[in-house]
XYZ file of C-alpha atoms in Angstrom:
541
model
C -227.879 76.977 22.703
C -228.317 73.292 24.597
C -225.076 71.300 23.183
C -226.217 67.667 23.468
C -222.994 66.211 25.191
C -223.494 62.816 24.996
C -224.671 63.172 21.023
C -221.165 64.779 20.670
C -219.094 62.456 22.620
C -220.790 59.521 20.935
C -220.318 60.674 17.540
C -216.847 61.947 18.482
C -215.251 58.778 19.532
C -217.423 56.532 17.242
C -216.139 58.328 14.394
C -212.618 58.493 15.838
C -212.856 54.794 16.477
C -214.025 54.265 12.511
C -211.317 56.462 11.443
C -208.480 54.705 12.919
C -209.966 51.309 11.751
C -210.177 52.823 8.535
C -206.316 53.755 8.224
C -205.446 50.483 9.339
C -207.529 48.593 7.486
C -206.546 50.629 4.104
C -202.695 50.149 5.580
C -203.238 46.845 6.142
C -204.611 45.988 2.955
C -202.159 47.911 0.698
C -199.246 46.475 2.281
C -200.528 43.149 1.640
C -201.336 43.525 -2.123
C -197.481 45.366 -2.460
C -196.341 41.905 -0.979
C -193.074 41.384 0.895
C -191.924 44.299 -1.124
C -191.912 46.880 1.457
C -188.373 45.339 3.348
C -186.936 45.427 -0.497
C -187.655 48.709 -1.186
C -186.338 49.746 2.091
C -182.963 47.725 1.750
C -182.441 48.236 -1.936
C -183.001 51.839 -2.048
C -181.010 53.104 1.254
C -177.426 52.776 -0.175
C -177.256 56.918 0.513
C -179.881 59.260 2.302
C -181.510 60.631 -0.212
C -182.708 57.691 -1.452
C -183.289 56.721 1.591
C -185.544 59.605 1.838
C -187.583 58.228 -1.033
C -188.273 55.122 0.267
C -189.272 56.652 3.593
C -191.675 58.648 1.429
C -193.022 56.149 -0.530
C -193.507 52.724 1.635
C -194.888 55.278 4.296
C -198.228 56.084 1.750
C -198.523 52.067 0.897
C -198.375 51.859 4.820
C -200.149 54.954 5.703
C -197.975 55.417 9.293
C -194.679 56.838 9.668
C -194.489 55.039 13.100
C -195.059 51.711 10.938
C -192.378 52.800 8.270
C -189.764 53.798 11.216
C -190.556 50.273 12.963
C -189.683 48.587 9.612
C -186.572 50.264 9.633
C -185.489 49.744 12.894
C -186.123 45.807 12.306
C -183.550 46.308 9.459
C -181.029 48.136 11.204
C -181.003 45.672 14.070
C -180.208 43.077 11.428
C -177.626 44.730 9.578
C -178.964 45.559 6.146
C -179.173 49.020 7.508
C -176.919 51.636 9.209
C -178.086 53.959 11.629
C -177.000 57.019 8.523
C -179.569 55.362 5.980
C -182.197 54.500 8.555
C -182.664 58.510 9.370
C -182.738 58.898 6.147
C -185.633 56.446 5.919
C -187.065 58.347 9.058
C -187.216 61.958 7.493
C -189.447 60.312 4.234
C -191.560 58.602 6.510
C -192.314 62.132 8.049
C -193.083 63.764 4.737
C -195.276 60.533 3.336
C -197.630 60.281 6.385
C -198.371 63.728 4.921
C -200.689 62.469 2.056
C -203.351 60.569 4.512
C -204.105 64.777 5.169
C -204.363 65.464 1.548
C -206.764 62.032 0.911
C -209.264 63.338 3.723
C -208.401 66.893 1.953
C -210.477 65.436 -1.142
C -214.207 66.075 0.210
C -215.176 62.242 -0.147
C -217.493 62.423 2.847
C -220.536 62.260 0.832
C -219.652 59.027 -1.101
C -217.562 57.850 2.068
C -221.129 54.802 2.121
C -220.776 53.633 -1.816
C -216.941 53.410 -0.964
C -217.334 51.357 1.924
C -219.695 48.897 0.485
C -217.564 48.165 -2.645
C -214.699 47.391 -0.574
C -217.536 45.119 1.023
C -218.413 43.700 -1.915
C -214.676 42.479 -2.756
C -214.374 41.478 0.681
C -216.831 38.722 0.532
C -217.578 37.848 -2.673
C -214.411 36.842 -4.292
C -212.444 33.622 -3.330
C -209.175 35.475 -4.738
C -206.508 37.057 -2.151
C -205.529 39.472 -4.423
C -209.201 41.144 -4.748
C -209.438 40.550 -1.241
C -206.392 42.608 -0.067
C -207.888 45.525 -3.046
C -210.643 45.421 -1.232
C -209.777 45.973 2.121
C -207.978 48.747 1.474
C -211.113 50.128 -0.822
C -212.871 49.624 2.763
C -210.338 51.388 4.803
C -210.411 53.896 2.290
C -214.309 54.384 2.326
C -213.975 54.180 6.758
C -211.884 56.658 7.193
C -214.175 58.744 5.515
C -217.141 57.611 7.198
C -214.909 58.223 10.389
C -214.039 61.575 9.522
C -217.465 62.813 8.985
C -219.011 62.081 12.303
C -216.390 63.788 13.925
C -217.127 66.618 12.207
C -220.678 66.550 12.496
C -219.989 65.260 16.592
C -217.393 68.537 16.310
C -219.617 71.257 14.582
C -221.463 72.633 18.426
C -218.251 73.131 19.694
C -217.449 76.548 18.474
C -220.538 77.861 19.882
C -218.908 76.587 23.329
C -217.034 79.275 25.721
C -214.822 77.452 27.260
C -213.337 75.969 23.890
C -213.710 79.631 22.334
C -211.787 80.336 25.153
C -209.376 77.697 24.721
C -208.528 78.395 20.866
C -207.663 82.207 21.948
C -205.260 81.244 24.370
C -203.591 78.786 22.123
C -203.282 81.539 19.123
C -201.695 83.887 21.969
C -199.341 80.818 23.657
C -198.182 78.951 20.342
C -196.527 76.540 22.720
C -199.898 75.440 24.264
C -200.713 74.662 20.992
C -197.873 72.291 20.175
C -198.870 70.802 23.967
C -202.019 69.979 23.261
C -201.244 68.234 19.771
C -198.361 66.580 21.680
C -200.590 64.581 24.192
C -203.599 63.921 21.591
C -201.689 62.130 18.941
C -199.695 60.535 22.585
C -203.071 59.228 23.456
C -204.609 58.517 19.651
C -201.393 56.680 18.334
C -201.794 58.189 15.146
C -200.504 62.014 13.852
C -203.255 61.048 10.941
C -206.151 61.095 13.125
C -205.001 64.089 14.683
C -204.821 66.241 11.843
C -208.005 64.608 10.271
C -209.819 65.954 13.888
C -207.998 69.164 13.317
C -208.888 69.710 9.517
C -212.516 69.131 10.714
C -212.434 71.661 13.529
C -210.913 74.278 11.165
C -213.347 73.562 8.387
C -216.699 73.732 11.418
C -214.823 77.194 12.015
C -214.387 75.971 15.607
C -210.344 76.960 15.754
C -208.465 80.020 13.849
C -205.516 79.295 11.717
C -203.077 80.676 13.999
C -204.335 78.352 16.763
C -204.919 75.560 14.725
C -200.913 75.561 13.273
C -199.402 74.720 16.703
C -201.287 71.938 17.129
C -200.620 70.361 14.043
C -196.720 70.915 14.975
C -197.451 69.160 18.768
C -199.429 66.204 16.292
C -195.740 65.085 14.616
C -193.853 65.050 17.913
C -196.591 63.204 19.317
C -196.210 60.214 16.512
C -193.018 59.822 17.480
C -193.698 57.981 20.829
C -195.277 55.120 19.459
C -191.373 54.091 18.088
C -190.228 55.122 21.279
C -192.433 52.313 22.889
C -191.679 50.165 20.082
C -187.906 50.378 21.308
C -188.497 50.386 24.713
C -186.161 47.060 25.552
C -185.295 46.751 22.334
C -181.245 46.684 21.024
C -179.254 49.846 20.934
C -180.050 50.539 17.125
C -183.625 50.448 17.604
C -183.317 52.947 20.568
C -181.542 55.001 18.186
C -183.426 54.636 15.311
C -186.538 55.907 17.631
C -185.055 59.299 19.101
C -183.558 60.035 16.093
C -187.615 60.294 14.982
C -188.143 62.495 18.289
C -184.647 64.659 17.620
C -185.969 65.615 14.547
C -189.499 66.373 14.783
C -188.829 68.334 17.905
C -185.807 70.268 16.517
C -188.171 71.395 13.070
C -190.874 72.351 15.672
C -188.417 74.894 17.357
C -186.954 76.063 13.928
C -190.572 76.979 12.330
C -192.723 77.878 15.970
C -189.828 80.608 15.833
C -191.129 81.803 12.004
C -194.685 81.229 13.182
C -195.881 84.613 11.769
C -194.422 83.975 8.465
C -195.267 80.290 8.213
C -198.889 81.768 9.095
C -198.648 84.324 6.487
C -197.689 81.788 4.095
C -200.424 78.991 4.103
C -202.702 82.290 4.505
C -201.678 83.598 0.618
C -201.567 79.691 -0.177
C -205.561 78.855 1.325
C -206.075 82.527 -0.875
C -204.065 82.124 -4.317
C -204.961 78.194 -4.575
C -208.509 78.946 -3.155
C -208.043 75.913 -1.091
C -211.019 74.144 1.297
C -210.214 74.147 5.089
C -209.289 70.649 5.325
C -206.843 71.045 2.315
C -205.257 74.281 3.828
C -204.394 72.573 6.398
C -202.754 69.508 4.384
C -201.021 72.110 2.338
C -199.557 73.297 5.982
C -198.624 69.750 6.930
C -196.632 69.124 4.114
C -194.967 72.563 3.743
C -194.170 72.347 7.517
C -192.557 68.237 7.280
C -190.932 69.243 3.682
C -189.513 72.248 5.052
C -188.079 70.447 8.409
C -187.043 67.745 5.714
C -184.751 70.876 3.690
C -183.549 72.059 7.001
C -182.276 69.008 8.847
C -181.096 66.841 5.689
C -177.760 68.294 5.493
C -177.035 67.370 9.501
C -177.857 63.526 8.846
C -174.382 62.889 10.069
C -174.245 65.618 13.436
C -177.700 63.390 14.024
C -176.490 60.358 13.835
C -173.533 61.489 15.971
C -175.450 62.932 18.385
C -178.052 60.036 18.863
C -175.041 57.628 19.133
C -174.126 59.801 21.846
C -177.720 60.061 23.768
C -177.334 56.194 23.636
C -174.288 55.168 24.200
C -173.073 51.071 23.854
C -172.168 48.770 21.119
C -175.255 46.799 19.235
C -175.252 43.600 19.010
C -176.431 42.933 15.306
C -176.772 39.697 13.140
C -175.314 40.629 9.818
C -178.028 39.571 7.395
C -175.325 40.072 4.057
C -172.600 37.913 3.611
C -168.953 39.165 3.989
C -166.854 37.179 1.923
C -168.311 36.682 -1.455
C -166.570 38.471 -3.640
C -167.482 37.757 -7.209
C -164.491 38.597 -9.020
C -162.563 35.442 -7.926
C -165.147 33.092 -9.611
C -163.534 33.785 -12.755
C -159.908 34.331 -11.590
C -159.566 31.532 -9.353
C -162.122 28.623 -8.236
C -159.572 27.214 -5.419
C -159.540 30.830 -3.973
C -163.565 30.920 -4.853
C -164.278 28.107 -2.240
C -162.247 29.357 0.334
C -164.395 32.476 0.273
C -167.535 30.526 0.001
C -166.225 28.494 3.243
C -165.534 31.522 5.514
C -169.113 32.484 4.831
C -170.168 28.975 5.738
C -168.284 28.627 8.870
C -169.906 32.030 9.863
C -173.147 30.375 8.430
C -172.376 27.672 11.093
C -171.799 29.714 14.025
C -174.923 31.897 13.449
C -176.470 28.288 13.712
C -175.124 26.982 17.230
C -176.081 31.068 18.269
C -179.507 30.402 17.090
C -179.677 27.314 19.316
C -178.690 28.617 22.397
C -181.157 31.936 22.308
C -183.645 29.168 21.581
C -182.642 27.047 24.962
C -182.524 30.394 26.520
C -185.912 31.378 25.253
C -187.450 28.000 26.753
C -185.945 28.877 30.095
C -186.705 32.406 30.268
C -189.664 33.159 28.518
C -187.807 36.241 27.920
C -188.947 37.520 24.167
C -185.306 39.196 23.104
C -183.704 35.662 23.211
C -186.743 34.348 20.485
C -186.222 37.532 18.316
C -182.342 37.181 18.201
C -183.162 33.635 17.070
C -185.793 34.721 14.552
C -183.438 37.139 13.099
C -180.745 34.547 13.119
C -182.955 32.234 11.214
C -183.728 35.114 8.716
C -179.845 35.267 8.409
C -179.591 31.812 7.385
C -182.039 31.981 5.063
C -180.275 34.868 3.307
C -177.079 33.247 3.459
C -178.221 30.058 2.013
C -179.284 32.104 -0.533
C -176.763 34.155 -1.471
C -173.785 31.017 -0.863
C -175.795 28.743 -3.172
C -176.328 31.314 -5.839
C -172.192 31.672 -5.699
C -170.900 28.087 -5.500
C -173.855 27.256 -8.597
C -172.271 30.260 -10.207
C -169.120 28.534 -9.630
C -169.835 25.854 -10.821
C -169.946 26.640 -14.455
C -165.891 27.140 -13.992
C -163.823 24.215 -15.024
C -162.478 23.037 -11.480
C -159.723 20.501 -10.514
C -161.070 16.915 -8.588
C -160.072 18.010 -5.335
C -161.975 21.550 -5.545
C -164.713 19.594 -7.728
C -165.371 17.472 -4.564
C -164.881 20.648 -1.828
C -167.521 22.083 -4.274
C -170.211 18.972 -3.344
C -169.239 18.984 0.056
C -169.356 22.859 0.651
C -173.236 22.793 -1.054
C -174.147 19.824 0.879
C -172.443 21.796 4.334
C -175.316 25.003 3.400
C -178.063 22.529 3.100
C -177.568 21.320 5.960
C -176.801 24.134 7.994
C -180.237 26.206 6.503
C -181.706 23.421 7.757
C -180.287 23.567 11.367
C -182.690 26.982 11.001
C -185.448 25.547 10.384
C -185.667 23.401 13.338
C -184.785 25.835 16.048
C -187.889 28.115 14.495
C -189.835 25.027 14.905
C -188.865 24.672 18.292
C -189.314 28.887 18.762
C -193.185 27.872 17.749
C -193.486 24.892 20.002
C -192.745 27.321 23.111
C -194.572 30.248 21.623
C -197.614 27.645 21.924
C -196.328 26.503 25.369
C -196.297 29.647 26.229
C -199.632 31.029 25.100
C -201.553 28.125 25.957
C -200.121 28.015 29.340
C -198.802 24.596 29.015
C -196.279 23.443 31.966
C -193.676 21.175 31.629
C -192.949 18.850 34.880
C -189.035 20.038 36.441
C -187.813 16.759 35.045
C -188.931 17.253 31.221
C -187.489 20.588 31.513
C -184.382 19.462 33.108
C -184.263 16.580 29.972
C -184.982 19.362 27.630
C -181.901 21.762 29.419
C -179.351 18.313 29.183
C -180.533 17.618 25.461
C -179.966 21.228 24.293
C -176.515 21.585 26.032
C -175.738 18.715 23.941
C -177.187 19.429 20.452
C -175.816 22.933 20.864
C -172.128 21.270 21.624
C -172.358 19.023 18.530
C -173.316 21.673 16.140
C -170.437 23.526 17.504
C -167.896 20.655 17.002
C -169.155 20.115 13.387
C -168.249 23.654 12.149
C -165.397 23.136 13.640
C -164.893 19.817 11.751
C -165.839 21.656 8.283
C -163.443 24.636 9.244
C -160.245 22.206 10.417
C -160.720 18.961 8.798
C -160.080 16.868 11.857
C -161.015 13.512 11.531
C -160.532 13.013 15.401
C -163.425 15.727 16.227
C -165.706 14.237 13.488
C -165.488 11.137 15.210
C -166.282 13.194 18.256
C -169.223 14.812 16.199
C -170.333 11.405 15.155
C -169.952 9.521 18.776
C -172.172 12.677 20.305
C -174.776 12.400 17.960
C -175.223 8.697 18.678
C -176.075 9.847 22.451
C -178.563 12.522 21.261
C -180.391 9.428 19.404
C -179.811 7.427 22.836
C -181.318 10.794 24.788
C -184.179 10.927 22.662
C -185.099 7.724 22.925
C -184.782 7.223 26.303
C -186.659 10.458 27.331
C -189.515 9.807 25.150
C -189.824 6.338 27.367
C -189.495 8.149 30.418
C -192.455 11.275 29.387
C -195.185 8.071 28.094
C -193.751 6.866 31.771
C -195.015 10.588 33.557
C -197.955 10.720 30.887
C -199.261 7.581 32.641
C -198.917 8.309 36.047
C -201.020 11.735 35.525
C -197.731 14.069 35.893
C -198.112 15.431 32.470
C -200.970 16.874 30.325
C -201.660 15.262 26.581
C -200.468 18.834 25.422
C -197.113 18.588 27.319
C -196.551 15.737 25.839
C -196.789 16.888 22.366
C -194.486 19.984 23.316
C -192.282 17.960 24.941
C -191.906 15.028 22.351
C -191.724 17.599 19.515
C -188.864 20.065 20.268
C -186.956 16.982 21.112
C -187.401 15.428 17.843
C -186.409 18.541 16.536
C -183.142 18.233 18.456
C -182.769 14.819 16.919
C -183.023 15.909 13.565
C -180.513 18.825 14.306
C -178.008 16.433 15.687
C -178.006 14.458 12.472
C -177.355 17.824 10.112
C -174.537 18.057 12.442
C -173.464 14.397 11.540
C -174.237 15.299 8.135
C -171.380 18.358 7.758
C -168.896 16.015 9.408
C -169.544 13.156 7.893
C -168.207 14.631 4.409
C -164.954 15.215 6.218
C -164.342 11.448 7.327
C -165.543 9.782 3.788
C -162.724 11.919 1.780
């Protein structure tokens, strides 16, 4: 029999390319109607590792990818909320929820895979609302990875007439490790263990590829996910490295454990595929999820010898912003406000320092171009934001507690210090966006704008510095300091914006330089008077 090749490649990697637009579409779209959710369920539910587990499991289905789940998590250890115990946690769910994409394509949808995609169509383009909008691109997903999945089988079905793949499936059912090879480098290549398994439930279920064979591979398919956090990390902070081969450490240690029961793990989805009289491409979902739930009953007892022993792959400490604040302790609201706002100013002073931090990564960022120094700031500014949060919420708490004049007017000042700080935050993010758009519209700034920029910065940074000070000390001398510096960043910022019209007119500077340049230091200016702000308080008592 003539095997039209290019028919089969064609329909192979069309439907391949379907089916991966399909999961991330449906990924996509149910992680937008669950909201911001996702980070709350994963920090709410991690205080030990079971739960932990359980949120793994579920934000993994609304997701639909583990390596999307273990990213999440490693974005949450680096800031703090997480520690590297809870995270693996997280990490062996995620394994066991990516299982359910295998039991969706398990349901034989194939048929109505059309009618599916053209409702998700329909609530794609004829409703105004977001929320039907976000249903429906999930509905679409849904409906294209089905579509996906069945040319690949039908692009898949003349292959078990071929010899050399005949010959290929016998060798891998006598050299499980082949298997597992093979699976490996696929998902390596595909970037998604779902795809993998949906290519490999279609095989089995054309009759192209024996059990036996068939079970190695799907082993090779969840070591293979695992690179895709492994790139994620590559140059990221010591956590996320950690976070990533704990993935690997696991999935290749439950791959040892069962390839060495291979004959009864065969055995065993055998008498399932017979008692539950299952369909191929659910025997082999049944087999995915015994194999991760089974690696999951093995290795959670050892969360601790894992996290010991990843700490020891990757040495170093991590440098993490602490998202949750340290001081806060509730109980002195109602035992003692004067003891209350002394907490609630140690977690403002470390409010403040986060802030100055924030500003230099930023500077650092705008001489660099280097894209750690605008993530520490981002996560900085996330800090802030929770801090601001969490600071207010106390000191209006607080508030309800009858309070002498002297703590009644540290109370004003102390809110007034937050504001101001949170604030500080804002404009260094607006400045991380100016040189994001610098940067991607390849917009150059003449040596002397950058050099005005550099001296600007070094100064703003210094003042914000000296004004946490001035709220932690109470020294009138270094508010005067505060306030004296601040008049020269008004001075600087007038002066350079007369010197860049100056350049714009002589044709040294683009229009779009100018607008870069003019707005980030504007936003300097309006830091430098937040700075004023916090000291200010201090000189007026």
């Amino acid at each position: 029999m003539d095997i039209d090749v290019q028919k089969l490649l064609f329909e192979f990697i069309g439907g391949l390319g379907i089916f991966l637009l399909g999961i991330k579409y449906m990924g996509e779209g149910l992680q937008k109607s669950a909201g911001d959710r996702l980070r709350e369920i994963l920090d709410k539910t991690t205080s030990n590792p079971f739960f932990g587990v359980l949120a793994g499991i579920i934000v993994t289905i609304l997701i639909q990818s583990s390596s999307g789940t273990t990213v999440l998590t490693v974005g949450l250890v680096n800031a703090g909320f997480m520690t590297l115990r809870q995270a693996i946690g997280v990490i062996m769910g995620a394994n066991v929820g990516t299982t359910v994409t295998a039991f969706i394509i398990g349901i034989d949808l194939g048929e109505y895979a059309l009618p599916i995609l053209a409702i998700g169509s329909f609530l794609l383009f004829f409703f105004k609302s977001q929320k039907v909008n976000n249903i429906g691109q999930a509905i679409f997903g849904f409906g294209a990875l089905f579509f996906g999945l069945k040319l690949m089988s039908s692009g898949m079905a003349p292959l078990r007439s071929l010899e050399a793949f005949q010959e290929l499936t016998l060798k891998m059912s006598e050299h499980s490790v082949l298997g597992v090879v093979i699976g490996t480098l696929f998902t390596f290549i595909v970037q998604s263990s779902s795809a993998t398994i949906g290519i490999l439930q279609g095989l089995f279920s054309e009759g192209a590829i024996e059990l036996k064979a068939a079970l190695p591979v799907l082993f090779g398919d969840n070591i293979g996910t695992t690179i895709t956090a492994v790139l994620a990390s590559i140059g990221a902070s010591v956590a996320a490295k950690r976070a990533a081969y704990v993935h690997v450490i696991f999935n290749l240690a439950g791959t040892t454990v069962i390839l060495l029961l291979l004959g009864f793990f065969t055995n065993y989805v055998d008498l399932l595929q017979s008692s539950l009289e299952l369909n191929p491409e659910m025997t082999i979902a049944f087999a995915h999820g015994s194999f991760n739930l089974l690696n999951l009953i093995i290795q959670f007892p050892f969360i601790g010898a894992l996290a010991w022993a990843v700490t020891k792959i990757i040495p170093g400490d991590d440098t993490i912003v602490e998202y949750k604040p340290k001081h806060l302790d509730p109980i002195f609201i109602q035992q003692s406000a004067t003891l209350a706002l002394d907490q609630a100013k140690a977690e403002i002073i470390r409010m403040g320092e986060y802030s100055y931090k924030g500003l230099e990564e930023t500077n650092l960022y705008l001489t660099t171009r280097n894209q750690k120094h605008s993530e520490m700031s981002m996560q900085i500014e996330g800090a802030l934001n929770n801090l601001d949060r969490r600071i207010t919420d106390y000191l209006v708490e607080l508030s309800g507690e009858s309070m002498s004049e002297l703590d009644s007017a540290k109370h004003t000042l102390l809110m007034d210090s937050v504001r101001d700080i949170e604030r500080i935050g804002d404009h260094f993010e607006n400045i991380i966006e100016l040189i994001d758009y610098k940067i991607s519209n390849k917009v150059n700034l003449t040596e002397q704008a950058q050099e005005d920029l550099n001296n600007m910065f070094d100064l703003t940074i210094m003042t914000v510095k000296q004004s946490v000070e001035v709220l932690d000390e109470h020294d009138r001398e270094k508010a005067l300091a505060v306030v004296q510096k601040e008049n020269q960043i008004d001075k600087m910022e007038r002066e350079f914006r007369k010197k860049h019209i100056i350049r714009m007119n002589e044709g040294l500077c683009t229009g779009s330089a100018g607008i870069v340049f003019v707005d980030i230091i504007s936003n300097l200016e309006r830091i430098g008077d937040h700075a004023v702000n916090i000291s200010e308080a201090v000189l007026y008592e």
